[in-house]
Coordinates of C-alpha atoms and ligand atoms in Angstrom, one line a residue:
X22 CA 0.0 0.0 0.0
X23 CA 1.9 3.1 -1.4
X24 CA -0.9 5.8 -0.1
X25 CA -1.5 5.6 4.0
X26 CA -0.4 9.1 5.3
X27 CA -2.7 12.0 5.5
X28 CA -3.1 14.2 2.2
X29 CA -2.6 17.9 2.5
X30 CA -1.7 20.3 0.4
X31 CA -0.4 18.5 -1.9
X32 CA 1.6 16.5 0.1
X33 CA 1.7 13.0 2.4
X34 CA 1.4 14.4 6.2
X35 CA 2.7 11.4 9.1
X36 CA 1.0 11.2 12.3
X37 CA 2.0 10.0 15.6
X38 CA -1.8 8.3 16.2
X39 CA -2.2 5.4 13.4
X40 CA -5.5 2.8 12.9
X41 CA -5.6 -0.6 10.9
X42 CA -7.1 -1.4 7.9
X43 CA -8.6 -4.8 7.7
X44 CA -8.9 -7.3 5.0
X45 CA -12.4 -8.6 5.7
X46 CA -11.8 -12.0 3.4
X47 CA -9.2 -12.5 5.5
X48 CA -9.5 -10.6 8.7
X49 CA -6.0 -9.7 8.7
X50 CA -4.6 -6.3 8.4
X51 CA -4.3 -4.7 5.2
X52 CA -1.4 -1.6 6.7
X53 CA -2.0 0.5 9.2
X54 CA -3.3 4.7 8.0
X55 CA -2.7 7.9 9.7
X56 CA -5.2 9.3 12.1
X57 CA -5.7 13.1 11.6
X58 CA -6.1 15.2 14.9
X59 CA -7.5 18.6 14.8
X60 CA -4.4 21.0 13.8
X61 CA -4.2 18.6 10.8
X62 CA -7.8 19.8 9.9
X63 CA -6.5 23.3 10.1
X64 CA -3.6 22.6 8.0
X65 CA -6.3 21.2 5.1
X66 CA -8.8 23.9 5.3
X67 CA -5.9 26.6 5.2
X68 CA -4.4 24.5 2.3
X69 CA -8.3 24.3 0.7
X70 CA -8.6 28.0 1.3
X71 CA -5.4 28.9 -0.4
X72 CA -6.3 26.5 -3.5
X73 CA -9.6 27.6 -4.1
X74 CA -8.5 31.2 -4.7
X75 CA -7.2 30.2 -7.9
X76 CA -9.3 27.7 -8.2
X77 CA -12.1 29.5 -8.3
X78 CA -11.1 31.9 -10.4
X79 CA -10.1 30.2 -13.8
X80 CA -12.7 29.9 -16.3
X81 CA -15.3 26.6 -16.2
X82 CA -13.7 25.0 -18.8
X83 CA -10.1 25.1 -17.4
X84 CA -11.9 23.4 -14.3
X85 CA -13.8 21.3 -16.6
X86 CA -10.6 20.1 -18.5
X87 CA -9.3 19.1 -15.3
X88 CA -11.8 16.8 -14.3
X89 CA -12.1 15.4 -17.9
X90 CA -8.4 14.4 -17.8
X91 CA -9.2 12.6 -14.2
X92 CA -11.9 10.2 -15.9
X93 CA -9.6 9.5 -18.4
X94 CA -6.6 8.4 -16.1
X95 CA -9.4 6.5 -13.9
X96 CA -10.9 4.8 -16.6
X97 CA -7.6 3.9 -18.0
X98 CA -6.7 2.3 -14.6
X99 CA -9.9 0.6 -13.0
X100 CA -8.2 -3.0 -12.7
X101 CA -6.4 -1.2 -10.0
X102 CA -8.8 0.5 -8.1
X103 CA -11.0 -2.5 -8.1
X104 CA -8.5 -4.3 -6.2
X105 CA -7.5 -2.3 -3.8
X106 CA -11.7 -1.6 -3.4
X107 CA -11.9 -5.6 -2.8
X108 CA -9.2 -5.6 -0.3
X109 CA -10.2 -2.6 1.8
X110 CA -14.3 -3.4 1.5
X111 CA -14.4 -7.3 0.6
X112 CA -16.8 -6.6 -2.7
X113 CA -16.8 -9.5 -5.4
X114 CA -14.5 -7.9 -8.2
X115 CA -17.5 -7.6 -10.6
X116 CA -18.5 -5.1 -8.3
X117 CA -15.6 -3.5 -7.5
X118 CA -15.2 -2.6 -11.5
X119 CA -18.8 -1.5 -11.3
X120 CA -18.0 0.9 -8.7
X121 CA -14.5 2.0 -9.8
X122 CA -16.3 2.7 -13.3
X123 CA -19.2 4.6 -11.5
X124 CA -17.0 6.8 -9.3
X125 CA -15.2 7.8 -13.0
X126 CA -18.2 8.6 -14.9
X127 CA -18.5 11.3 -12.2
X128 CA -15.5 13.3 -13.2
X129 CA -16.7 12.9 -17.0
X130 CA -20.4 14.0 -16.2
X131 CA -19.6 16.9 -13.6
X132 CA -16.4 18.0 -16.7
X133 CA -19.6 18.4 -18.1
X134 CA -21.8 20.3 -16.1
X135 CA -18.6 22.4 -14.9
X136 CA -19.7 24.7 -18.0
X137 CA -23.4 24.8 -17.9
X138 CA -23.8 26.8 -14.6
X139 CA -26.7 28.6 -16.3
X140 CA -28.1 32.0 -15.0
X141 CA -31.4 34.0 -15.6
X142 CA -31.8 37.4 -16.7
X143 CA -35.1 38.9 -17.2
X144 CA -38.0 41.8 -16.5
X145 CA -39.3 42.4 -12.9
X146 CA -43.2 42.1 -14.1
X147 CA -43.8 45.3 -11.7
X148 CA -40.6 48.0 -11.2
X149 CA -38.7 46.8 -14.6
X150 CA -35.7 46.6 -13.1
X151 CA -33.3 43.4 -14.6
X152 CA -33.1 40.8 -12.7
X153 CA -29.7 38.7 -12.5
X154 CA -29.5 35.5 -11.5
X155 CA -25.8 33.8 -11.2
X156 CA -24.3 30.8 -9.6
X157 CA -21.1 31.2 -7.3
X158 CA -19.1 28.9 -5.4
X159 CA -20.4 28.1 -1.9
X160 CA -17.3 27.8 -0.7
X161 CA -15.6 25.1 1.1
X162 CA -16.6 21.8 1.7
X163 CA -16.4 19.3 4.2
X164 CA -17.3 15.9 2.9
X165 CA -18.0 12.8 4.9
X166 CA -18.2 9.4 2.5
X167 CA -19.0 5.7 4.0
X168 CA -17.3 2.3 3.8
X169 CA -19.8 1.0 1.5
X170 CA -18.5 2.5 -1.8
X171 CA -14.9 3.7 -1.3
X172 CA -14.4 5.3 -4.3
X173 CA -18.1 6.4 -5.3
X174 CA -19.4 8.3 -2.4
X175 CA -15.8 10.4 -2.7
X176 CA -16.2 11.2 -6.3
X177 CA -19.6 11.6 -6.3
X178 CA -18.6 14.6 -4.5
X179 CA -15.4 16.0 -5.2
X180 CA -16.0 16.1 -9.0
X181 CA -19.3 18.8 -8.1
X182 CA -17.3 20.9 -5.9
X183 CA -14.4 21.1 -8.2
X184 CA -16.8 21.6 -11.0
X185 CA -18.7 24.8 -9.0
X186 CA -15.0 25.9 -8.0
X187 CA -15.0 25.0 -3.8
X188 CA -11.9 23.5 -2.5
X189 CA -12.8 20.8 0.0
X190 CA -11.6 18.2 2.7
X191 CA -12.9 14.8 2.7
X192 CA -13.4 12.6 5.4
X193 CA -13.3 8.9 4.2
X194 CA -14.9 5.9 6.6
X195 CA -12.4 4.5 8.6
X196 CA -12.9 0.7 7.4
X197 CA -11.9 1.9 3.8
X198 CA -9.4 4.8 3.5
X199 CA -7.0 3.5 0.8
X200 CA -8.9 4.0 -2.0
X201 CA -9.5 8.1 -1.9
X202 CA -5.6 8.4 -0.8
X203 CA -5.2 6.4 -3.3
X204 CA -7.1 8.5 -5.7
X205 CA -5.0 11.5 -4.9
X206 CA -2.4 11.2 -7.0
X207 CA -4.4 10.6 -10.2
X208 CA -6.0 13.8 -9.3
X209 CA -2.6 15.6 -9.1
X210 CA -2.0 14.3 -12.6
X211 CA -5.0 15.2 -13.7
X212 CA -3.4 18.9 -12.7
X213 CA -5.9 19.3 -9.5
X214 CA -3.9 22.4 -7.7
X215 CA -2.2 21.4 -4.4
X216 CA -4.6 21.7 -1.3
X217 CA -7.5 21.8 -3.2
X218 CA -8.7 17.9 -2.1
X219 CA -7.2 17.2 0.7
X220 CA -7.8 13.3 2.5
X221 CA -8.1 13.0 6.3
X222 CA -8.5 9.8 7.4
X223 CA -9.2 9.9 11.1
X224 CA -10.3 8.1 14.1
X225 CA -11.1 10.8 15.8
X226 CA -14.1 11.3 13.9
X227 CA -16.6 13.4 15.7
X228 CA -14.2 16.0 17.1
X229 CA -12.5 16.4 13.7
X230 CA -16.1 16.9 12.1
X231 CA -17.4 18.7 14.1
X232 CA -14.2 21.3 14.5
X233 CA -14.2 21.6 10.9
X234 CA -18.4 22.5 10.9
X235 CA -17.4 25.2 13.5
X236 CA -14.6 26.9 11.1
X237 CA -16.2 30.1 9.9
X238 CA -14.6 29.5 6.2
X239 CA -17.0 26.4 5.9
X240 CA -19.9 26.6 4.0
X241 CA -20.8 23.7 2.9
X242 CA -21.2 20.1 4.7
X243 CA -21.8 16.7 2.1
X244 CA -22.5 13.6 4.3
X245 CA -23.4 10.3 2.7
X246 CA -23.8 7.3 5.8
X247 CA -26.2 6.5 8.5
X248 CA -29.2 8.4 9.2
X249 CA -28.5 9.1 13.1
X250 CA -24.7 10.2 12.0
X251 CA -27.1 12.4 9.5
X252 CA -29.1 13.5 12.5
X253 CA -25.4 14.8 14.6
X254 CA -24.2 16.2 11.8
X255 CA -27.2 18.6 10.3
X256 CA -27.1 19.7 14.3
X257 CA -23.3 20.8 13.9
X258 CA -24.0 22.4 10.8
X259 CA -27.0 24.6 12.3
X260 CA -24.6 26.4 14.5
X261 CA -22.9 28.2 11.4
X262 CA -25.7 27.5 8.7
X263 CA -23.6 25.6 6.9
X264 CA -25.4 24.3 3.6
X265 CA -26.0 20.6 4.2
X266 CA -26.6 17.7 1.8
X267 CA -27.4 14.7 3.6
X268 CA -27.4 11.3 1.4
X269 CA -28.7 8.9 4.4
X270 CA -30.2 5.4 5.0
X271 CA -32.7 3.6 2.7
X272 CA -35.3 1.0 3.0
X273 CA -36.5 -0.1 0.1
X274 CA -39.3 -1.8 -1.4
X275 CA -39.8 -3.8 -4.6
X276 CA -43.2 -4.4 -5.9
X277 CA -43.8 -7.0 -8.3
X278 CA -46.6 -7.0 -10.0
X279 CA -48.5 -10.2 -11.4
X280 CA -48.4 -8.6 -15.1
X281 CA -45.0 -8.1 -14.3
X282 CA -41.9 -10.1 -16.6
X283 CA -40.7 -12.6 -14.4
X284 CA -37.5 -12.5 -16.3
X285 CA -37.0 -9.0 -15.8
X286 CA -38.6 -8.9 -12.2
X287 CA -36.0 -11.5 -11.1
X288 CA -33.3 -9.9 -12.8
X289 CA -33.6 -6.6 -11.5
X290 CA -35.0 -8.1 -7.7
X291 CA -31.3 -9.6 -8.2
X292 CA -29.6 -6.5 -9.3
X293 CA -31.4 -4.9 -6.5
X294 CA -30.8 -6.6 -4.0
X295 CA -27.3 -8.1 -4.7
X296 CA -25.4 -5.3 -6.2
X297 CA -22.4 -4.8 -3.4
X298 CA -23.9 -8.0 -1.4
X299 CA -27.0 -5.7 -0.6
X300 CA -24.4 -3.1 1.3
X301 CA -25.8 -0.1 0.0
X302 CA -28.5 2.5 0.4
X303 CA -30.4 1.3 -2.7
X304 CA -30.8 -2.5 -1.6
X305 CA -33.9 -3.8 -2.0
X306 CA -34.8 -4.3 1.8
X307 CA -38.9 -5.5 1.2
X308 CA -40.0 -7.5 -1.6
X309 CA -43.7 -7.5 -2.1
X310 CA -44.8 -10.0 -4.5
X311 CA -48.1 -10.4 -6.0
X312 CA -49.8 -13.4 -4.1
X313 CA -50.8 -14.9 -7.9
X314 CA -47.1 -15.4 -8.6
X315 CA -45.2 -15.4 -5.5
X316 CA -44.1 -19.5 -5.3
X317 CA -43.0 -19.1 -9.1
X318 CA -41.2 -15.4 -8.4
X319 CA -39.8 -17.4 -4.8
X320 CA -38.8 -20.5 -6.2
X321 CA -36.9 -18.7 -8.9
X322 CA -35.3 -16.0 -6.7
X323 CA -34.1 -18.6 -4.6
X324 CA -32.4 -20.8 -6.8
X325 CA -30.9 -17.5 -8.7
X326 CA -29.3 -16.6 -4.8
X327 CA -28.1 -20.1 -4.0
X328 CA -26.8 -20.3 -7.6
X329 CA -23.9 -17.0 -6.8
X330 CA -20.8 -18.3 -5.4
X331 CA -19.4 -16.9 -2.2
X332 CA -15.4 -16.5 -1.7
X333 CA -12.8 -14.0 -1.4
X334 CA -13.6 -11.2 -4.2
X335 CA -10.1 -11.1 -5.3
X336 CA -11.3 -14.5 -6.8
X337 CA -12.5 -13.4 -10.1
X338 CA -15.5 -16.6 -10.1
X339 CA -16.6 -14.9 -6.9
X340 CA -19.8 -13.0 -6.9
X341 CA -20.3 -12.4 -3.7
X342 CA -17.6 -11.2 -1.1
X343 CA -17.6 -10.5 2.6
X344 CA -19.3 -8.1 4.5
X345 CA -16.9 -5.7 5.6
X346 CA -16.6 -6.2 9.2
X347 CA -17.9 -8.7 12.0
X348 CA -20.7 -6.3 13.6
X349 CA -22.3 -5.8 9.8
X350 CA -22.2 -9.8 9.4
X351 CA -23.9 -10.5 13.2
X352 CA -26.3 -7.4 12.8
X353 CA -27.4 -9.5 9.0
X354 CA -27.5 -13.2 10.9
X355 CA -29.4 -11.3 13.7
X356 CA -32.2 -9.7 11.3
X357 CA -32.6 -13.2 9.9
X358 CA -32.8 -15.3 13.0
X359 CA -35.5 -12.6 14.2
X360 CA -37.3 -13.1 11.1
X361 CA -37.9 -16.5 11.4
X362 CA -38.2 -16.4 15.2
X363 CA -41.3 -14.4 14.1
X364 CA -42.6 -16.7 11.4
X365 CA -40.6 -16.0 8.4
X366 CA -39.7 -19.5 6.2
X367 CA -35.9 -19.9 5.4
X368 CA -35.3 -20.4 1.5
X369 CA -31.8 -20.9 1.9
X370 CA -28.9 -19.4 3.1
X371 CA -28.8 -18.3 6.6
X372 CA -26.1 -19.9 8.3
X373 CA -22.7 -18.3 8.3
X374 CA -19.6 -20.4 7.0
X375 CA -17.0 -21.5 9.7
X376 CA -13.5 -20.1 8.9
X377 CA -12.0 -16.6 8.4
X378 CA -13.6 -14.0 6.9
X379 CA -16.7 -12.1 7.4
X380 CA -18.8 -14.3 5.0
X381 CA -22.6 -14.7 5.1
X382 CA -24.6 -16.5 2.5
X383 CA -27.1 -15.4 0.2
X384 CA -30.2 -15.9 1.7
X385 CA -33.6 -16.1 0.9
X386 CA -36.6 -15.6 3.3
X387 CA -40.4 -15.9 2.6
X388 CA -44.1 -14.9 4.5
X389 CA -41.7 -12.4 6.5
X390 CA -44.1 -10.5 9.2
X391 CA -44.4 -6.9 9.3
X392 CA -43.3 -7.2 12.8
X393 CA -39.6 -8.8 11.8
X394 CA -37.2 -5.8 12.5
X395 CA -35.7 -6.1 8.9
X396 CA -39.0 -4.4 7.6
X397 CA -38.1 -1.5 9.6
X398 CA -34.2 -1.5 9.3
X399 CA -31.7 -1.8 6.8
X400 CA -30.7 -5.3 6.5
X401 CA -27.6 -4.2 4.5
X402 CA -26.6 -7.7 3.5
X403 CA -27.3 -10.5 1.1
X404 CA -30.7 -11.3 2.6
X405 CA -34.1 -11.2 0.5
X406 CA -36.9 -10.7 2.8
X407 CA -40.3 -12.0 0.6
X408 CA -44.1 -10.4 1.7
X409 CA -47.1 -11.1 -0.6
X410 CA -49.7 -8.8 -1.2
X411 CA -53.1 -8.9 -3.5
X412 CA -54.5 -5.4 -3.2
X413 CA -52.4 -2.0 -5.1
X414 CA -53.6 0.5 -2.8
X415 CA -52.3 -1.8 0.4
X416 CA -49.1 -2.3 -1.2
X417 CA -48.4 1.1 -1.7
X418 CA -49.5 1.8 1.8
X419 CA -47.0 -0.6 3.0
X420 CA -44.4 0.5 0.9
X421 CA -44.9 4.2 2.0
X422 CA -44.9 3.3 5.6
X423 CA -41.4 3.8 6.4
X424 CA -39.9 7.1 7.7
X425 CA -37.2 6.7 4.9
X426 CA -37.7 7.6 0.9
X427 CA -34.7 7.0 -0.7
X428 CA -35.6 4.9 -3.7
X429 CA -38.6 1.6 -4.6
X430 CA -38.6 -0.3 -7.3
X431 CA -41.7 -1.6 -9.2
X432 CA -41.9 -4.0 -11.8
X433 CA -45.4 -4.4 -14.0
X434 CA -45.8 -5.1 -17.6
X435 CA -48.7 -2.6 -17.8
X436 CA -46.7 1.2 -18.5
X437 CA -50.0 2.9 -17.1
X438 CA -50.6 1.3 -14.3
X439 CA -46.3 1.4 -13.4
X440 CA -46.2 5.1 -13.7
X441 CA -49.0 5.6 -11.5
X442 CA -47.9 3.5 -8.9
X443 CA -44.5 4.9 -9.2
X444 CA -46.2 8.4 -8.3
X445 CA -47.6 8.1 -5.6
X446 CA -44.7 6.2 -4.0
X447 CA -43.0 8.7 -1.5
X448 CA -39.6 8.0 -2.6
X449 CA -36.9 10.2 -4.5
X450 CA -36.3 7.8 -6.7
X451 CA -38.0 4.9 -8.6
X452 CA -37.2 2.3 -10.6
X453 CA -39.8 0.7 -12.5
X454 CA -38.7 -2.6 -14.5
X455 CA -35.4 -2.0 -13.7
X456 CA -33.3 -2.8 -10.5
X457 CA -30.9 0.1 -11.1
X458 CA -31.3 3.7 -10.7
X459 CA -27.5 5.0 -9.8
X460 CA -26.4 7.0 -12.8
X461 CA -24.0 10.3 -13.0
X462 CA -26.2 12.2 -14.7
X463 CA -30.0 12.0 -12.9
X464 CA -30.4 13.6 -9.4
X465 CA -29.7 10.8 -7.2
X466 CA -31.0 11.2 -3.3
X467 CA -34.2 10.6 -1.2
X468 CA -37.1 12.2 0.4
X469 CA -37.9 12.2 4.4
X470 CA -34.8 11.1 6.7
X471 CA -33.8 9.5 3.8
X472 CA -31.5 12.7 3.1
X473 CA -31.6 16.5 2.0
X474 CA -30.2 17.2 -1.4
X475 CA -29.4 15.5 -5.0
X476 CA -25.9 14.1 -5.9
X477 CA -25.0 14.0 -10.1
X478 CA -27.7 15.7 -12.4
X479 CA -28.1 18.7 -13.1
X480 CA -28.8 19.7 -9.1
X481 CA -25.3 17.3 -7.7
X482 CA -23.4 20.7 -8.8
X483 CA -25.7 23.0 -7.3
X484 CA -25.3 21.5 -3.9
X485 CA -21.7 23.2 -3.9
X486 CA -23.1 26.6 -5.6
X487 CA -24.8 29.8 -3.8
X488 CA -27.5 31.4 -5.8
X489 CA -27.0 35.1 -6.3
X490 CA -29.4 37.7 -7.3
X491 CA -28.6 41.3 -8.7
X492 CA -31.3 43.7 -9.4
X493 CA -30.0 46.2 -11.9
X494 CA -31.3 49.2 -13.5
X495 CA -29.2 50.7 -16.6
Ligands
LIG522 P1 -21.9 5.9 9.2 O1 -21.6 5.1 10.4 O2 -22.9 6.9 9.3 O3 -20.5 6.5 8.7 C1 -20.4 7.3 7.6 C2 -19.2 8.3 7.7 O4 -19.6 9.1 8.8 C3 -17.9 7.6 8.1 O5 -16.9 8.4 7.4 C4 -17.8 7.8 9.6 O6 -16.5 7.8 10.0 C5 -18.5 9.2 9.7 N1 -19.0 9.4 11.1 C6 -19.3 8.5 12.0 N2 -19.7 9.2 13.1 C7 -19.6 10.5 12.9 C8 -19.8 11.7 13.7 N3 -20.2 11.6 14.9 N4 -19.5 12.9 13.1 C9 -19.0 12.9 11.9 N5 -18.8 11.8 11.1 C10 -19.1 10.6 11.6 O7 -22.4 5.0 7.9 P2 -21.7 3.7 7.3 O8 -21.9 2.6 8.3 O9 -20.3 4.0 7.0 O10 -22.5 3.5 6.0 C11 -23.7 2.9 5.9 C12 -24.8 3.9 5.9 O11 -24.7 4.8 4.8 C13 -26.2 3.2 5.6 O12 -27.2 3.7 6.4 C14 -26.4 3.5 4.1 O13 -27.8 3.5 3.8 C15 -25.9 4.9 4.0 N6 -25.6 5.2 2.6 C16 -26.3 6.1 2.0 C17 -26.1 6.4 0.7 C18 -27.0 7.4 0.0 O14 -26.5 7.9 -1.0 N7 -28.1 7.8 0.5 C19 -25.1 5.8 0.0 C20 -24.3 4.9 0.7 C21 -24.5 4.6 2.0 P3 -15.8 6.5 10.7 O15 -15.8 5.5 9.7 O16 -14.5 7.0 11.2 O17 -16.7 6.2 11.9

């Protein structure tokens, strides 16, 4: 591991404190990283500040050039990232390219949208004065990225903020900091100025955060992770007003449809819920299946999840990898042995593999209760929790009744009646026949304490812009 100091300004800072990184294939430890302490966030904001003068200043397609060139040298080196993805996090390596090639795509969407910070100028219908409307840097940026995609959740954020012109100081989870150090020098090549992205791996979390939320040059705090962390964090943030978007916890239903494609239902219920081994914020957490078709739509599911093979993801015939640490593995075997405690029907799976690593098994349950706790929690794991339903309007019902709204997915072969349903789901995203929304260039984020904000789109580089209005006379 070349990359395990703390990046500032341009440079690799040592520190006295230093944490492990763990292989969670293996459980042993990867290298050991820096741990930033609070005059090290001082050094990056002063470097950030510095950077973004410049920065800031050159026109939208110098910035966008930049960020171009950094796709290009990601792209051209994804087999690399991927590994070192696997290692840190455990995902299969058909995930890990997914990811690594998702995380790129943000530098060659937001190169982009760096020049299409459009304004408004028009009439005042009453005084006729003009009125000016213009986009400026919000300033800088704290960002705050999770374990569960390494690479993603970093670019996803960096790339707007360079794009708007902010200079900004990422925080990466503590389970997985190689991959942004890693990233660093790519961006240097790329010709990203010194101190503009600076990396602080810490395990001094909270303090770190929250000094950095109470530095007056702050304007802008991008959080992806838990909801309660989401909760702490929008409470720092009110103390200075900092501009906060919060990409937080999910909860996901599926509702298939008995009109619905069964090849295409299983395949995106699949994609859904198995992308990353169901760690992330989009996994499919209920399945509601039509009662007509639910042993046909279980039976098939089921033998599509015992059918993936689970080993260390360096292993390119792997498809599903470890969880990435012991407490995310327990928390998943604990959802499921509720779940059947309460009445739920194991399918398969369930039983966690003696030996290293943090494994568990792709697992299927059916007839799960409202009561189990994984219909109120994210199980964030390989497990597919089956309800049946027969009435739309109690399906939607039960889909809605969740205080998250990140994203549903619906699958019916009748358009009409999918768009409809779709609508009055209280989600900020939907995918209907399909069991993929992620993309760089649509508005990605949820409603209720599913998050504040859109990351990618048109709005991702908004986030990191103020709105200013002039009201001129000549
Ligand atoms: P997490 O525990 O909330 O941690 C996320 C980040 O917040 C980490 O960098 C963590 O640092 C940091 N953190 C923890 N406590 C903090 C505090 N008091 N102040 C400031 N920062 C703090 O979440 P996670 O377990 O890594 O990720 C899983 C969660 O992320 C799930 O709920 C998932 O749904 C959500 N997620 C949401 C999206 C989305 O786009 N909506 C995408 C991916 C994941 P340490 O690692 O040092 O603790």
């Amino acid at each position: 591991m070349d990359y395990t100091d703390l990046y500032i300004n341009g440079g690799w800072r040592k520190t006295q404190e230093r944490f492990d990184v763990i292989n969670p294939a293996t459980e042993e430890v990867l290298t050991s990283v820096a741990s930033a302490g609070i005059s090290d966030t001082d050094a990056a904001l002063d470097a950030a500040e510095a950077a973004m003068a410049d920065w800031a200043a050159r026109t939208p397609r110098a910035r966008s050039e930049v960020l171009r060139k950094a796709w290009e040298l990601m792209t051209a080196r994804l087999e690399d990232f991927a590994r070192l993805i696997t290692l840190e996090n455990g995902k299969a390596r058909a995930d890990a390219m997914g990811e690594a090639t998702y995380a790129a795509e943000f530098f060659r969407w937001f190169a982009e949208e760096a020049v299409r910070a459009d304004g408004l100028i028009t009439h005042a219908p009453s005084s006729g004065a003009r009125i000016i409307v213009q986009h400026k840097p919000a300033g800088l940026a704290v960002l705050i990225t999770p374990w569960n995609y390494p690479a993603a959740m970093g670019t996803r954020k960096i790339a707007p903020a360079l794009a708007a012109g902010c200079g900004v100081v990422i925080k990466p989870a503590s389970e997985t900091p190689l991959t942004m150090l890693a990233l660093m020098p790519l961006l240097e090549e790329a010709g990203v100025p010194p101190g503009l992205v600076n990396v602080l791996p810490s395990k001094r979390t909270g303090a770190l955060v929250d000094h950095m939320l109470h530095d007056p040059r702050v304007r802008v705090v991008s959080f992806t992770g838990s909801t309660g962390v989401g909760r702490t964090l929008l409470k720092g943030a009110a103390d200075q007003v900092l501009k906060p978007a919060m990409e937080l916890g999910g909860n996901a239903p599926v509702i298939v449809f008995d009109d619905a494609d069964m090849d295409v239902a299983i395949e995106g219920t699949m994609l859904a819920k198995m992308r990353n081994l169901g760690e992330a914020c989009t996994a499919a957490n209920r399945i509601y299946v039509h009662e007509k078709i639910a042993p046909e739509f279980t039976r098939r599911l089921t033998d599509a999840m015992s059918a993936l093979k689970v080993g260390d993801g360096t292993d390119p015939s792997v498809d599903v990898g470890p969880l990435v640490n012991a407490a995310t593995r327990d928390k998943v075997a604990e959802f499921v042995a509720d779940a059947v405690a309460k009445g739920a029907k194991l399918e398969c799976g369930g039983k966690i593999p003696a030996g290293k690593g943090y494994f568990y098994p792709p697992t299927v349950l059916s007839n799960v209760p409202e009561t189990a706790d994984c219909v109120q929690d994210e199980i964030f794991g390989p497990v597919a929790a089956l309800q049946t339903f027969t009435n739309t309007e109690d399906v939607i019902r039960r889909a809605n009744d969740t205080e998250y709204g990140l994203v549903a997915y619906v699958f019916s072969g009748d358009f009409k009646r999918g768009l409809q349903v779709c609508e009055r789901l209280d989600y900020g995203m939907v995918g209907l026949n399909r069991g993929l929304v992620s993309d760089p260039a649509a508005p990605f984020g949820g409603t209720k304490q599913s998050g504040l904000g859109r990351e990618g789109g048109h709005e991702g580089m908004l986030e990191f812009m103020e709105t200013q209005y002039i009201s001129a006379s000549w």
